[in-house]
Short mmCIF file of C-alpha atoms in Angstrom, two decimals:
data_model
loop_
_atom_site.label_atom_id
_atom_site.label_comp_id
_atom_site.label_asym_id
_atom_site.label_seq_id
_atom_site.Cartn_x
_atom_site.Cartn_y
_atom_site.Cartn_z
CA UNK C 533 36.57 -11.41 49.97
CA UNK C 534 34.83 -14.84 49.89
CA UNK C 535 36.27 -16.90 46.98
CA UNK C 536 33.48 -18.62 45.18
CA UNK C 537 30.70 -16.35 45.92
CA UNK C 538 32.14 -13.43 44.36
CA UNK C 539 33.70 -15.45 41.42
CA UNK C 540 30.09 -16.84 39.84
CA UNK C 541 30.37 -19.92 41.94
CA UNK C 542 33.11 -21.34 39.60
CA UNK C 543 36.08 -21.60 42.15
CA UNK C 544 37.24 -24.82 43.17
CA UNK C 545 39.43 -23.49 46.66
CA UNK C 546 38.49 -19.41 45.80
CA UNK C 547 40.89 -18.63 48.87
CA UNK C 548 43.67 -19.43 46.83
CA UNK C 549 43.27 -16.76 44.91
CA UNK C 550 43.02 -18.72 41.43
CA UNK C 551 39.50 -17.56 41.11
CA UNK C 552 37.87 -20.85 40.02
CA UNK C 553 38.61 -23.10 37.02
CA UNK C 554 35.62 -23.92 35.30
CA UNK C 555 35.22 -26.85 33.05
CA UNK C 556 32.52 -25.23 30.98
CA UNK C 557 29.90 -26.98 32.77
CA UNK C 558 27.60 -23.52 32.71
CA UNK C 559 24.20 -23.76 32.81
CA UNK C 560 21.98 -22.23 30.20
CA UNK C 561 19.94 -19.52 31.81
CA UNK C 562 17.48 -16.67 30.33
CA UNK C 563 18.55 -13.26 29.16
CA UNK C 564 17.96 -11.54 32.48
CA UNK C 565 21.79 -11.46 33.31
CA UNK C 566 22.59 -8.95 31.44
CA UNK C 567 19.47 -6.46 32.05
CA UNK C 568 22.18 -4.20 34.25
CA UNK C 569 19.75 -4.54 37.11
CA UNK C 570 16.54 -3.25 35.47
CA UNK C 571 18.08 0.25 34.60
CA UNK C 572 16.31 2.39 31.87
CA UNK C 573 17.72 1.83 28.72
CA UNK C 574 19.12 5.13 26.97
CA UNK C 575 20.27 4.67 23.55
CA UNK C 576 23.51 5.87 22.28
CA UNK C 577 23.09 5.22 18.75
CA UNK C 578 21.31 6.21 15.81
CA UNK C 579 20.10 2.45 15.32
CA UNK C 580 19.20 2.35 19.37
CA UNK C 581 16.88 5.70 19.01
CA UNK C 582 15.21 4.30 15.87
CA UNK C 583 14.79 0.95 17.76
CA UNK C 584 13.42 2.29 21.21
CA UNK C 585 11.18 4.52 19.20
CA UNK C 586 9.81 1.75 17.62
CA UNK C 587 10.91 2.75 13.78
CA UNK C 588 12.81 -0.85 13.12
CA UNK C 589 10.04 -3.61 14.36
CA UNK C 590 12.24 -6.58 13.86
CA UNK C 591 16.08 -7.60 14.01
CA UNK C 592 15.52 -9.10 10.76
CA UNK C 593 15.29 -5.52 9.39
CA UNK C 594 18.42 -4.56 10.44
CA UNK C 595 20.23 -7.96 9.30
CA UNK C 596 18.69 -6.91 6.08
CA UNK C 597 20.80 -3.67 5.71
CA UNK C 598 23.62 -4.78 7.50
CA UNK C 599 23.64 -2.52 10.24
CA UNK C 600 26.28 -3.29 12.82
CA UNK C 601 24.81 -3.90 16.40
CA UNK C 602 26.71 -1.31 18.94
CA UNK C 603 24.24 -2.05 22.14
CA UNK C 604 23.36 -5.27 23.72
CA UNK C 605 20.04 -3.59 24.65
CA UNK C 606 18.86 -3.89 21.08
CA UNK C 607 18.85 -7.20 20.85
CA UNK C 608 17.18 -7.50 24.01
CA UNK C 609 14.39 -5.30 23.03
CA UNK C 610 13.59 -7.91 20.13
CA UNK C 611 14.59 -11.18 21.12
CA UNK C 612 15.44 -10.95 25.18
CA UNK C 613 12.83 -12.74 26.55
CA UNK C 614 13.83 -16.00 24.22
CA UNK C 615 17.41 -15.52 24.46
CA UNK C 616 19.31 -18.27 26.64
CA UNK C 617 23.16 -18.08 27.26
CA UNK C 618 25.21 -20.89 28.66
CA UNK C 619 29.02 -20.69 29.65
CA UNK C 620 30.89 -22.74 27.00
CA UNK C 621 33.90 -23.05 28.65
CA UNK C 622 36.37 -20.93 31.14
CA UNK C 623 40.19 -21.30 31.01
CA UNK C 624 42.65 -19.47 33.09
CA UNK C 625 45.24 -17.21 30.81
CA UNK C 626 48.85 -16.33 32.17
CA UNK C 627 51.14 -13.39 30.98
CA UNK C 628 54.46 -12.88 32.16
CA UNK C 629 54.91 -9.37 33.44
CA UNK C 630 58.12 -7.75 35.82
CA UNK C 631 56.12 -8.44 38.77
CA UNK C 632 55.82 -11.81 38.11
CA UNK C 633 53.03 -13.82 36.38
CA UNK C 634 49.54 -12.40 35.99
CA UNK C 635 46.23 -14.46 35.52
CA UNK C 636 43.53 -13.79 34.42
CA UNK C 637 40.47 -15.97 32.80
CA UNK C 638 38.98 -16.25 29.63
CA UNK C 639 35.12 -16.72 29.46
CA UNK C 640 33.35 -18.25 26.16
CA UNK C 641 29.67 -17.61 26.29
CA UNK C 642 27.43 -18.57 23.68
CA UNK C 643 23.58 -17.13 23.18
CA UNK C 644 20.58 -18.21 20.98
CA UNK C 645 16.75 -18.05 20.74
CA UNK C 646 16.43 -21.57 19.27
CA UNK C 647 14.71 -19.73 16.09
CA UNK C 648 17.72 -19.02 13.73
CA UNK C 649 19.64 -16.50 15.79
CA UNK C 650 23.09 -17.29 17.63
CA UNK C 651 25.97 -15.46 19.01
CA UNK C 652 29.47 -15.87 20.70
CA UNK C 653 31.14 -13.84 23.09
CA UNK C 654 34.60 -14.44 24.52
CA UNK C 655 36.15 -11.98 27.24
CA UNK C 656 39.30 -12.06 29.32
CA UNK C 657 39.13 -10.50 32.80
CA UNK C 658 40.63 -10.79 36.36
CA UNK C 659 37.32 -12.21 37.86
CA UNK C 660 35.33 -14.81 36.39
CA UNK C 661 32.30 -13.31 36.72
CA UNK C 662 33.16 -10.27 35.27
CA UNK C 663 34.71 -12.40 32.19
CA UNK C 664 31.15 -14.03 31.89
CA UNK C 665 29.24 -10.67 31.96
CA UNK C 666 31.29 -8.87 29.34
CA UNK C 667 31.00 -12.32 27.15
CA UNK C 668 27.34 -12.22 27.65
CA UNK C 669 27.27 -8.44 26.25
CA UNK C 670 29.94 -9.42 23.11
CA UNK C 671 27.82 -12.28 22.39
CA UNK C 672 24.58 -10.34 21.79
CA UNK C 673 26.59 -8.05 19.83
CA UNK C 674 27.83 -10.62 17.76
CA UNK C 675 24.30 -12.08 16.89
CA UNK C 676 23.80 -13.50 13.85
CA UNK C 677 20.97 -14.89 11.51
CA UNK C 678 20.99 -18.70 10.79
CA UNK C 679 19.40 -20.05 7.46
CA UNK C 680 17.89 -23.38 7.87
CA UNK C 681 16.62 -25.62 5.31
CA UNK C 682 15.01 -29.18 4.52
CA UNK C 683 16.73 -32.76 3.87
CA UNK C 684 14.59 -34.08 0.58
CA UNK C 685 10.61 -33.35 1.14
CA UNK C 686 9.75 -29.66 1.85
CA UNK C 687 7.14 -30.24 4.51
CA UNK C 688 6.80 -28.91 7.75
CA UNK C 689 9.36 -26.76 9.39
CA UNK C 690 12.93 -26.16 8.28
CA UNK C 691 14.89 -28.69 10.57
CA UNK C 692 18.30 -28.75 9.34
CA UNK C 693 20.75 -26.61 7.48
CA UNK C 694 20.24 -25.58 4.20
CA UNK C 695 23.16 -27.00 2.17
CA UNK C 696 27.08 -28.50 3.61
CA UNK C 697 29.07 -25.57 5.27
CA UNK C 698 32.38 -25.40 6.39
CA UNK C 699 33.98 -23.24 9.36
CA UNK C 700 37.96 -23.37 10.59
CA UNK C 701 39.38 -21.90 13.65
CA UNK C 702 43.51 -22.57 14.05
CA UNK C 703 43.45 -26.42 13.44
CA UNK C 704 40.04 -26.90 14.12
CA UNK C 705 37.98 -28.00 10.76
CA UNK C 706 34.08 -28.39 11.25
CA UNK C 707 31.91 -29.69 8.42
CA UNK C 708 28.04 -29.09 8.72
CA UNK C 709 26.09 -31.81 6.43
CA UNK C 710 22.25 -31.60 6.37
CA UNK C 711 20.52 -34.88 7.60
CA UNK C 712 16.94 -36.40 7.57
CA UNK C 713 14.38 -35.44 9.75
CA UNK C 714 14.66 -37.40 12.62
CA UNK C 715 18.19 -37.95 12.61
CA UNK C 716 18.97 -35.98 15.70
CA UNK C 717 22.25 -33.98 16.01
CA UNK C 718 25.33 -35.96 15.30
CA UNK C 719 28.20 -34.27 17.23
CA UNK C 720 29.93 -33.99 20.27
CA UNK C 721 27.95 -32.62 23.56
CA UNK C 722 29.35 -28.94 22.85
CA UNK C 723 28.71 -29.05 19.09
CA UNK C 724 24.97 -30.32 20.22
CA UNK C 725 24.68 -27.25 22.50
CA UNK C 726 25.55 -24.81 19.87
CA UNK C 727 23.60 -25.84 17.29
CA UNK C 728 20.37 -26.08 19.47
CA UNK C 729 21.06 -22.46 20.13
CA UNK C 730 20.84 -21.99 16.68
CA UNK C 731 17.64 -23.87 16.29
CA UNK C 732 19.08 -26.94 14.05
CA UNK C 733 17.55 -29.98 14.99
CA UNK C 734 18.68 -32.49 12.49
CA UNK C 735 22.78 -32.19 11.37
CA UNK C 736 25.60 -34.30 10.63
CA UNK C 737 28.86 -33.06 11.62
CA UNK C 738 32.54 -33.86 10.37
CA UNK C 739 35.38 -32.35 12.32
CA UNK C 740 39.34 -32.42 12.18
CA UNK C 741 42.31 -30.79 13.67
CA UNK C 742 42.68 -30.68 17.59
CA UNK C 743 39.41 -30.56 18.61
CA UNK C 744 40.28 -30.66 22.23
CA UNK C 745 40.63 -26.96 21.96
CA UNK C 746 37.47 -26.04 22.96
CA UNK C 747 37.90 -22.25 22.21
CA UNK C 748 38.85 -23.04 18.28
CA UNK C 749 36.14 -25.94 18.26
CA UNK C 750 33.52 -23.52 19.51
CA UNK C 751 34.18 -20.48 17.18
CA UNK C 752 34.72 -23.14 14.01
CA UNK C 753 31.37 -24.52 14.48
CA UNK C 754 29.93 -20.55 15.08
CA UNK C 755 31.50 -19.91 11.98
CA UNK C 756 30.07 -22.56 9.76
CA UNK C 757 26.60 -21.62 10.70
CA UNK C 758 27.10 -18.22 9.90
CA UNK C 759 27.77 -19.13 6.37
CA UNK C 760 24.30 -20.54 6.12
CA UNK C 761 23.35 -16.77 4.29
CA UNK C 762 26.45 -16.54 2.25
CA UNK C 763 25.32 -19.45 -0.48
CA UNK C 764 21.89 -18.24 -2.07
CA UNK C 765 20.17 -21.62 -3.31
CA UNK C 766 17.99 -21.19 -6.58
CA UNK C 767 14.62 -20.68 -4.43
CA UNK C 768 16.05 -17.09 -3.52
CA UNK C 769 17.58 -15.97 -6.35
CA UNK C 770 14.14 -13.73 -7.23
CA UNK C 771 14.78 -10.03 -7.15
CA UNK C 772 14.30 -8.27 -3.95
CA UNK C 773 13.59 -5.08 -4.20
CA UNK C 774 15.74 -3.04 -1.48
CA UNK C 775 13.74 0.23 -0.07
CA UNK C 776 15.42 3.20 1.51
CA UNK C 777 17.83 2.21 4.43
CA UNK C 778 16.52 3.21 7.95
CA UNK C 779 19.05 5.92 8.22
CA UNK C 780 17.86 7.29 5.08
CA UNK C 781 14.03 6.94 5.65
CA UNK C 782 14.38 8.63 9.33
CA UNK C 783 16.48 11.06 8.40
CA UNK C 784 14.42 13.84 9.84
CA UNK C 785 14.06 11.96 13.28
CA UNK C 786 17.66 11.21 13.63
CA UNK C 787 18.14 14.89 13.27
CA UNK C 788 15.98 15.85 15.91
CA UNK C 789 17.19 13.47 18.36
CA UNK C 790 20.74 13.91 17.84
CA UNK C 791 22.88 13.72 20.67
CA UNK C 792 26.27 15.82 20.94
CA UNK C 793 28.97 14.35 23.16
CA UNK C 794 32.66 14.49 23.40
CA UNK C 795 35.17 16.96 23.40
CA UNK C 796 34.85 17.51 19.94
CA UNK C 797 31.48 17.58 19.77
CA UNK C 798 30.81 14.51 17.78
CA UNK C 799 27.00 13.84 16.97
CA UNK C 800 25.40 10.53 17.34
#
């Protein structure tokens, strides 16, 4: 087996069997790496069948009813053309076994469309390429909406976080603070990438703890951005009439297209 070619190009001395030790300098690419070579998508969940049939027209409708996304193709269907991904970090992890040390590779991948949607995926595998591929899929499944707001005058498009938000992971604490238009992103290079994926253009950041642990820092930043929808400002206090959930509205369609699988005859 060749060293670098089959390990995603991250190897340094691939014939030593270590598979490469990337330092997170992945290049942002389009969402076509998770395409599974252009295969025709056959949905296996209720949500997937509704999306493919066109009965759910936007990903915001999924978020509105808090429906869990179990298929990455659902995200590709709505925002796949605008979705970019980047490898934030690849690190080797070891496990002691009876045969010696077992080395695998852990990949952190962020995906986002720059318009208020971001996802973070973490995957461990014996091969770097497999870890990256799995992390991209997990990141799509973990995609969340990001609310953006204004600092001062509410003119133009939203450009910063709506309120001060905090996120934590391990010993790392990250705080995002709204900033005036034109300030830019006051953060580390890794933090700037995450905020760019979320579509935030102006923001102050404050971090404490062992921020050199890139994985925990990325997770803390992601958790902070995810909290932007957990606090409702007065402009969101108005009553929002909720209609029937998609599963309830399209019960007849789901019953006709139900798929029975498995030894116990479970219906999906």
